[in-house]
Structures are given as C-alpha cells and as structure tokens.
C-alpha cells in the first residue's frame, strides 16, 4: 500500500432479493411504508409443521436472471445470492466482464446452506437409489457455494471467502470486506442470502426455542412488546459492492455510504441475559473503530429477536453503550415486516440503513405497538430525520454478537 491516507470502504452498489421487493427501490418502498408481507408458509410439505408463518420470496424467477448452467448446479439460496450480486455490480457501474478480475473479491455469510437442493437429492437417494443422485449435490448444499458461484459467474478472481458466525455473520462479512479494501483489494462483493424454508430446512429449525409458532402473521413476530413470542424465519438477502472510496470517486460513481466501524463478541448459545454485556461491548468496539461518539448515532437498526429476555438484554445493551442517548435515539426493526433471514437479516438491515440515510427517513417497525422497553422504537409510520450515522446490530442463536457503524456517503471524510 502507498503512503496516502488510509483506504476507506465505500458502499457503491446494492442488490436486494427480499420477500417485500426484488429490487432495491421496491425493497425501500415497502420498508419505508411499513408494509408487512408475513404470511402462512405456502411451500408444499410444510403445512403439517408447527412453524406456520414466514417471509417468502414469492415472485422470484431465477431463469430470467441466471444462466441454466448455473441454475442446475445450485440451490435457491445461491440463486438469490447470484441475482443480488449482479444487481449490486450493475448498480456500482461494474457490470460485465471486469477489466482486472484480480482486483474484485467476494465474501458471503451463510448459515443454512442449500437445504432445498439437498432434500431433493436425498429423496432420490432413498427413493430410487444412489445412481439417481446428481453430481452437483456435492457442492450445492455447501455453505460456501454462493461465494464460489458468484466469483465463477462474474470472473472475479480477487480474495474470496465465506463467514460462518451465526446470524451475526452478515455484519461480520461486511467488516471482512471492508478490511480487505483497507489492505489493498479494490472491490469486494459482499453480503448474504438464505433459503431456509424448504421442508427439510424447516424441520432442522424445530429445535430453536426462539422461533414463533403462532399462526397469525400479524402477531407472530412482535419484538419489544409484552406479547413477544419469538421470531419468524425468512428467505432472501442482499449483496453490496464495497470498494476503495478514492477509486469510486475516480470512477465517478456515487459513494452511498462508508463502512466506518465494526466489532464482534461471543456470549454463548441462547444465553440472552449475558448477551447484554456482549452486545454492549460490540457496540462500544464499533464506535471506537469508527471514531464515533454515542451522540453521533442518528438511528439504530435493532436485532429485535422477539424473545422477551433477549429483547430486554438488547434494550439494556443499547443504554449501556450509548448512555443517555440510548433512550433518545430512534430505534427501528423493519425486519418485523419480512421475518429474520438469518445471516442475511443484518445485511438487509444495513441496506435499509444506507437507504434511510439517503432518503432522510427512519422506517417503522411493522406489527409492533405497545413497546414495553425504554427505547424510542419507531412504530406505525416512518419518521423524517436528518441521518448521517447509523448503527446496525445483530445477534445469533448460537451466541454471536456484532455491531456495525455506517456513515452517509457525503460524510465519509469525518
């Protein structure tokens, strides 16, 4: 690296495939209007399961976005990821063959892997015999498949990797990409997409006590309320293009945001009371890396698990880390309108944070009223506000905690 000022990691492209929108503008419109798309699960084979409500991506047709040769060897979660990556690269003005393929890397976060593809091949194995199992079973289920397929499809030969750190991995992947840029990689394609709603995948989730079993979409996921009874799963995700800020400005593309700070901690599986301290440490660490005072945070995108003990721990962690500002800063959790897409949930929240700063609007928390914690949780309607700095939080069911600070693009020099 040269002796110039430290490289900053700028967000220049966004691609979204979500239950409430198959493009970034559609996603933001739904989020800002507080729309909810939670509904009874419509996947065949799930009707007898106790998990009844989810956020499904219902109108997604991968055949119009991805070549057949990639479709046949990949699972639905990789279809989401490849489509979102292509949208993000186009948004950043980097679509088509890269001029220098070694300057662009890929990192994704993943949790559930290719459950739908794996279920289909297992059914062939036990129903017909081993010779009927396709060769792509060996790679399609793999949690790293999306990173590999995005890099192969796009001809991207820079540093590649996958982050497996529970739901918080979405934020950790963004930090991983930002640090790759700091170390000299020009561009990183980063994010997460999940597809955990196939019957086999749903059965694998039955052991999570944090999942809501209510069959009323309007009541199944209501964090920070006395009626909180868990979360509902979702599919979809988002990919971002993160690149050296100076390079982006030289290319003449807008700097939509800057990844300013991140920290992660671990407090143990389902130890929600202990997550208070772990999440507070992560928040303080992210603020410290960003050189950001608590009072500079203009909005918090909460983890919002929907489990009373976990919600209480998060509310207290925000107060512990931000002090008196923690009860004044607007807090939101737009994921209550689409469900938690595991590793992809905090990436979608980061996208919402970037768009909220661009549009000067704090989106609401759908389906949530009668907040029972000392938080300024935005409900009912979006709130106009001047937003320069956002804090995004995430926790995983296995004990990971992460916090990410992002700044508005025109404030990147701060």
Short mmCIF file of C-alpha atoms in Angstrom, two decimals, residues 141-413:
data_model
loop_
_atom_site.label_atom_id
_atom_site.label_comp_id
_atom_site.label_asym_id
_atom_site.label_seq_id
_atom_site.Cartn_x
_atom_site.Cartn_y
_atom_site.Cartn_z
CA UNK A 141 -25.62 -27.75 -0.30
CA UNK A 142 -22.27 -26.29 0.81
CA UNK A 143 -22.46 -23.05 2.78
CA UNK A 144 -19.62 -21.58 0.68
CA UNK A 145 -21.39 -22.30 -2.62
CA UNK A 146 -22.63 -18.75 -3.16
CA UNK A 147 -19.17 -17.23 -2.87
CA UNK A 148 -17.81 -19.70 -5.39
CA UNK A 149 -20.63 -19.36 -7.89
CA UNK A 150 -20.64 -15.54 -7.77
CA UNK A 151 -16.89 -15.47 -8.41
CA UNK A 152 -17.08 -18.05 -11.22
CA UNK A 153 -20.08 -16.46 -12.91
CA UNK A 154 -18.59 -12.97 -12.77
CA UNK A 155 -15.00 -13.94 -13.47
CA UNK A 156 -13.97 -12.39 -10.16
CA UNK A 157 -10.54 -13.63 -9.07
CA UNK A 158 -9.70 -11.42 -6.10
CA UNK A 159 -9.72 -12.60 -2.46
CA UNK A 160 -12.74 -14.82 -1.76
CA UNK A 161 -14.13 -16.29 1.43
CA UNK A 162 -17.16 -17.17 3.49
CA UNK A 163 -18.04 -16.12 7.03
CA UNK A 164 -19.79 -18.64 9.27
CA UNK A 165 -20.55 -16.86 12.53
CA UNK A 166 -24.24 -17.41 13.04
CA UNK A 167 -26.76 -14.68 12.19
CA UNK A 168 -24.22 -12.01 13.08
CA UNK A 169 -22.13 -13.29 10.17
CA UNK A 170 -23.90 -10.85 7.87
CA UNK A 171 -22.29 -7.91 9.66
CA UNK A 172 -19.02 -9.79 10.08
CA UNK A 173 -18.86 -10.35 6.31
CA UNK A 174 -19.22 -6.62 5.70
CA UNK A 175 -16.38 -5.97 8.12
CA UNK A 176 -14.29 -8.66 6.42
CA UNK A 177 -14.85 -6.97 3.06
CA UNK A 178 -14.04 -3.53 4.46
CA UNK A 179 -10.78 -4.81 5.89
CA UNK A 180 -9.90 -6.41 2.56
CA UNK A 181 -10.33 -2.97 0.99
CA UNK A 182 -8.20 -1.42 3.73
CA UNK A 183 -5.46 -3.95 2.95
CA UNK A 184 -5.43 -3.14 -0.75
CA UNK A 185 -8.19 -5.00 -2.59
CA UNK A 186 -10.01 -2.52 -4.82
CA UNK A 187 -13.51 -4.01 -4.79
CA UNK A 188 -15.40 -6.60 -2.75
CA UNK A 189 -18.82 -8.10 -3.46
CA UNK A 190 -20.23 -8.90 -0.04
CA UNK A 191 -23.42 -9.93 1.72
CA UNK A 192 -25.64 -12.90 2.39
CA UNK A 193 -28.69 -14.74 1.11
CA UNK A 194 -30.59 -17.55 2.79
CA UNK A 195 -33.29 -20.01 1.71
CA UNK A 196 -34.32 -21.87 4.88
CA UNK A 197 -37.99 -22.54 4.06
CA UNK A 198 -37.87 -25.94 2.32
CA UNK A 199 -39.45 -28.70 4.45
CA UNK A 200 -36.09 -30.28 5.31
CA UNK A 201 -34.69 -26.89 6.34
CA UNK A 202 -37.77 -26.10 8.39
CA UNK A 203 -37.51 -29.41 10.26
CA UNK A 204 -33.88 -28.59 11.05
CA UNK A 205 -35.05 -25.38 12.73
CA UNK A 206 -37.60 -27.05 15.01
CA UNK A 207 -35.03 -27.25 17.78
CA UNK A 208 -34.81 -23.47 18.10
CA UNK A 209 -37.00 -22.43 21.05
CA UNK A 210 -36.76 -18.82 19.87
CA UNK A 211 -38.98 -19.48 16.84
CA UNK A 212 -42.59 -18.33 16.96
CA UNK A 213 -45.26 -20.98 16.49
CA UNK A 214 -48.22 -18.60 16.22
CA UNK A 215 -50.27 -18.94 13.04
CA UNK A 216 -51.38 -15.29 12.92
CA UNK A 217 -48.98 -13.31 10.65
CA UNK A 218 -49.87 -10.07 12.43
CA UNK A 219 -48.96 -11.40 15.87
CA UNK A 220 -46.23 -13.95 15.23
CA UNK A 221 -43.23 -11.57 15.37
CA UNK A 222 -43.57 -8.61 17.74
CA UNK A 223 -40.28 -7.81 19.50
CA UNK A 224 -40.01 -5.34 22.38
CA UNK A 225 -43.63 -5.92 23.43
CA UNK A 226 -45.24 -7.90 26.24
CA UNK A 227 -46.72 -10.17 23.56
CA UNK A 228 -43.33 -11.10 22.10
CA UNK A 229 -43.23 -14.85 21.45
CA UNK A 230 -40.26 -15.39 19.17
CA UNK A 231 -39.32 -14.66 15.57
CA UNK A 232 -40.40 -15.97 12.19
CA UNK A 233 -37.88 -17.09 9.55
CA UNK A 234 -37.46 -15.54 6.12
CA UNK A 235 -35.60 -16.12 2.89
CA UNK A 236 -33.81 -13.77 0.51
CA UNK A 237 -30.92 -11.43 1.09
CA UNK A 238 -28.73 -8.64 -0.20
CA UNK A 239 -25.29 -8.19 -1.73
CA UNK A 240 -23.31 -4.95 -1.72
CA UNK A 241 -20.33 -3.64 -3.63
CA UNK A 242 -17.76 -2.23 -1.23
CA UNK A 243 -14.71 -0.54 -2.72
CA UNK A 244 -11.92 1.90 -2.05
CA UNK A 245 -13.55 5.31 -1.68
CA UNK A 246 -10.89 7.12 -3.72
CA UNK A 247 -11.25 4.60 -6.54
CA UNK A 248 -15.02 5.06 -6.51
CA UNK A 249 -14.70 8.83 -6.78
CA UNK A 250 -12.17 8.45 -9.58
CA UNK A 251 -14.71 6.27 -11.40
CA UNK A 252 -17.32 8.96 -10.89
CA UNK A 253 -19.83 6.75 -9.07
CA UNK A 254 -21.78 7.89 -6.01
CA UNK A 255 -20.45 6.88 -2.61
CA UNK A 256 -23.67 5.74 -0.96
CA UNK A 257 -22.17 5.05 2.46
CA UNK A 258 -18.93 4.19 4.21
CA UNK A 259 -18.36 1.18 6.46
CA UNK A 260 -16.89 3.02 9.42
CA UNK A 261 -16.60 0.57 12.31
CA UNK A 262 -17.35 -2.97 13.45
CA UNK A 263 -16.85 -5.22 16.43
CA UNK A 264 -17.97 -8.71 17.40
CA UNK A 265 -18.21 -10.70 20.63
CA UNK A 266 -19.43 -14.12 21.76
CA UNK A 267 -21.58 -14.90 24.81
CA UNK A 268 -22.86 -18.46 24.29
CA UNK A 269 -25.90 -20.13 22.78
CA UNK A 270 -29.28 -18.83 23.98
CA UNK A 271 -27.68 -17.03 26.92
CA UNK A 272 -29.74 -13.96 26.27
CA UNK A 273 -29.18 -12.25 29.62
CA UNK A 274 -25.42 -12.45 29.03
CA UNK A 275 -25.85 -11.03 25.53
CA UNK A 276 -26.46 -7.66 27.18
CA UNK A 277 -22.79 -7.31 28.06
CA UNK A 278 -21.58 -8.91 24.85
CA UNK A 279 -23.67 -6.70 22.60
CA UNK A 280 -22.74 -3.58 24.58
CA UNK A 281 -19.05 -4.44 24.13
CA UNK A 282 -19.61 -4.90 20.41
CA UNK A 283 -21.33 -1.51 20.17
CA UNK A 284 -18.52 0.22 22.04
CA UNK A 285 -15.94 -1.51 19.86
CA UNK A 286 -17.68 -0.47 16.65
CA UNK A 287 -17.97 3.13 17.85
CA UNK A 288 -14.30 3.15 18.81
CA UNK A 289 -13.19 1.83 15.42
CA UNK A 290 -15.38 4.42 13.70
CA UNK A 291 -14.11 7.25 15.91
CA UNK A 292 -17.74 7.94 16.70
CA UNK A 293 -19.25 9.34 19.90
CA UNK A 294 -22.52 7.79 21.12
CA UNK A 295 -24.34 11.06 20.46
CA UNK A 296 -23.39 10.88 16.78
CA UNK A 297 -25.57 7.81 16.22
CA UNK A 298 -28.72 9.03 14.48
CA UNK A 299 -30.57 5.71 14.21
CA UNK A 300 -30.23 2.16 15.49
CA UNK A 301 -31.35 -0.85 13.47
CA UNK A 302 -32.04 -3.37 16.21
CA UNK A 303 -31.53 -7.12 16.22
CA UNK A 304 -35.09 -7.48 17.58
CA UNK A 305 -35.18 -11.21 18.24
CA UNK A 306 -38.71 -11.22 19.64
CA UNK A 307 -37.83 -13.25 22.74
CA UNK A 308 -38.65 -11.25 25.91
CA UNK A 309 -35.36 -11.98 27.68
CA UNK A 310 -33.36 -11.23 24.52
CA UNK A 311 -35.29 -8.03 23.81
CA UNK A 312 -34.68 -6.80 27.34
CA UNK A 313 -30.97 -7.57 27.03
CA UNK A 314 -30.74 -5.66 23.75
CA UNK A 315 -32.57 -2.62 25.10
CA UNK A 316 -30.25 -2.55 28.12
CA UNK A 317 -27.17 -3.06 25.92
CA UNK A 318 -28.12 -0.04 23.83
CA UNK A 319 -28.50 2.02 27.01
CA UNK A 320 -25.24 0.67 28.46
CA UNK A 321 -23.24 1.51 25.34
CA UNK A 322 -24.89 4.78 24.30
CA UNK A 323 -25.67 6.17 27.76
CA UNK A 324 -28.49 8.68 27.99
CA UNK A 325 -28.52 8.89 24.20
CA UNK A 326 -29.70 5.28 24.13
CA UNK A 327 -33.20 6.25 25.25
CA UNK A 328 -33.42 9.17 22.80
CA UNK A 329 -32.03 7.80 19.55
CA UNK A 330 -34.63 6.41 17.13
CA UNK A 331 -34.60 2.61 17.03
CA UNK A 332 -36.21 0.53 14.31
CA UNK A 333 -36.54 -3.09 13.20
CA UNK A 334 -38.08 -3.24 9.71
CA UNK A 335 -37.41 -6.99 9.62
CA UNK A 336 -40.66 -7.49 11.58
CA UNK A 337 -42.42 -6.99 8.24
CA UNK A 338 -40.47 -9.69 6.39
CA UNK A 339 -39.05 -12.04 9.04
CA UNK A 340 -35.47 -12.84 10.01
CA UNK A 341 -33.44 -14.19 7.11
CA UNK A 342 -30.72 -15.44 9.43
CA UNK A 343 -27.28 -14.29 8.11
CA UNK A 344 -28.98 -12.13 5.51
CA UNK A 345 -31.13 -10.25 8.05
CA UNK A 346 -28.43 -7.79 9.22
CA UNK A 347 -27.29 -7.25 5.62
CA UNK A 348 -30.84 -6.27 4.67
CA UNK A 349 -30.84 -4.01 7.74
CA UNK A 350 -27.59 -2.42 6.57
CA UNK A 351 -29.16 -1.78 3.17
CA UNK A 352 -32.15 -0.22 4.92
CA UNK A 353 -29.78 1.94 6.98
CA UNK A 354 -27.98 3.19 3.86
CA UNK A 355 -31.28 3.98 2.16
CA UNK A 356 -32.67 5.62 5.30
CA UNK A 357 -29.67 7.97 5.35
CA UNK A 358 -30.10 8.72 1.65
CA UNK A 359 -33.81 9.48 1.97
CA UNK A 360 -33.82 11.09 5.41
CA UNK A 361 -36.40 8.71 6.81
CA UNK A 362 -36.38 6.23 9.70
CA UNK A 363 -38.60 3.30 8.68
CA UNK A 364 -41.09 1.89 11.14
CA UNK A 365 -41.29 -1.49 12.88
CA UNK A 366 -44.32 -3.27 11.34
CA UNK A 367 -46.78 -5.16 13.55
CA UNK A 368 -45.26 -3.70 16.74
CA UNK A 369 -47.19 -1.49 19.15
CA UNK A 370 -47.24 -1.00 22.93
CA UNK A 371 -43.46 -1.10 23.37
CA UNK A 372 -42.55 -2.22 26.88
CA UNK A 373 -38.88 -1.18 26.92
CA UNK A 374 -37.20 2.20 27.40
CA UNK A 375 -36.49 2.65 23.70
CA UNK A 376 -37.63 5.22 21.17
CA UNK A 377 -38.85 2.47 18.87
CA UNK A 378 -40.31 3.88 15.66
CA UNK A 379 -43.72 2.30 15.09
CA UNK A 380 -46.79 2.89 12.91
CA UNK A 381 -45.19 5.33 10.45
CA UNK A 382 -41.75 6.28 9.14
CA UNK A 383 -40.16 9.29 10.82
CA UNK A 384 -38.43 12.04 8.78
CA UNK A 385 -34.97 12.77 10.16
CA UNK A 386 -31.54 14.02 9.17
CA UNK A 387 -29.43 10.87 9.30
CA UNK A 388 -25.66 10.85 8.98
CA UNK A 389 -24.60 7.84 11.03
CA UNK A 390 -26.39 4.53 11.63
CA UNK A 391 -25.73 1.64 14.00
CA UNK A 392 -26.77 -1.87 12.92
CA UNK A 393 -26.97 -4.68 15.48
CA UNK A 394 -27.15 -8.45 15.15
CA UNK A 395 -27.06 -11.50 17.41
CA UNK A 396 -27.04 -15.17 16.58
CA UNK A 397 -28.85 -18.05 18.22
CA UNK A 398 -25.51 -19.67 18.98
CA UNK A 399 -24.17 -16.64 20.87
CA UNK A 400 -22.52 -14.30 18.37
CA UNK A 401 -22.99 -10.54 18.71
CA UNK A 402 -21.99 -7.87 16.20
CA UNK A 403 -22.34 -4.14 15.68
CA UNK A 404 -21.64 -2.10 12.55
CA UNK A 405 -21.40 1.67 12.13
CA UNK A 406 -22.11 3.09 8.67
CA UNK A 407 -21.87 6.74 7.69
CA UNK A 408 -23.68 8.55 4.93
CA UNK A 409 -21.60 8.90 1.80
CA UNK A 410 -21.21 12.65 1.89
CA UNK A 411 -19.97 12.41 5.49
CA UNK A 412 -17.22 9.90 4.71
CA UNK A 413 -14.40 12.33 5.45
#
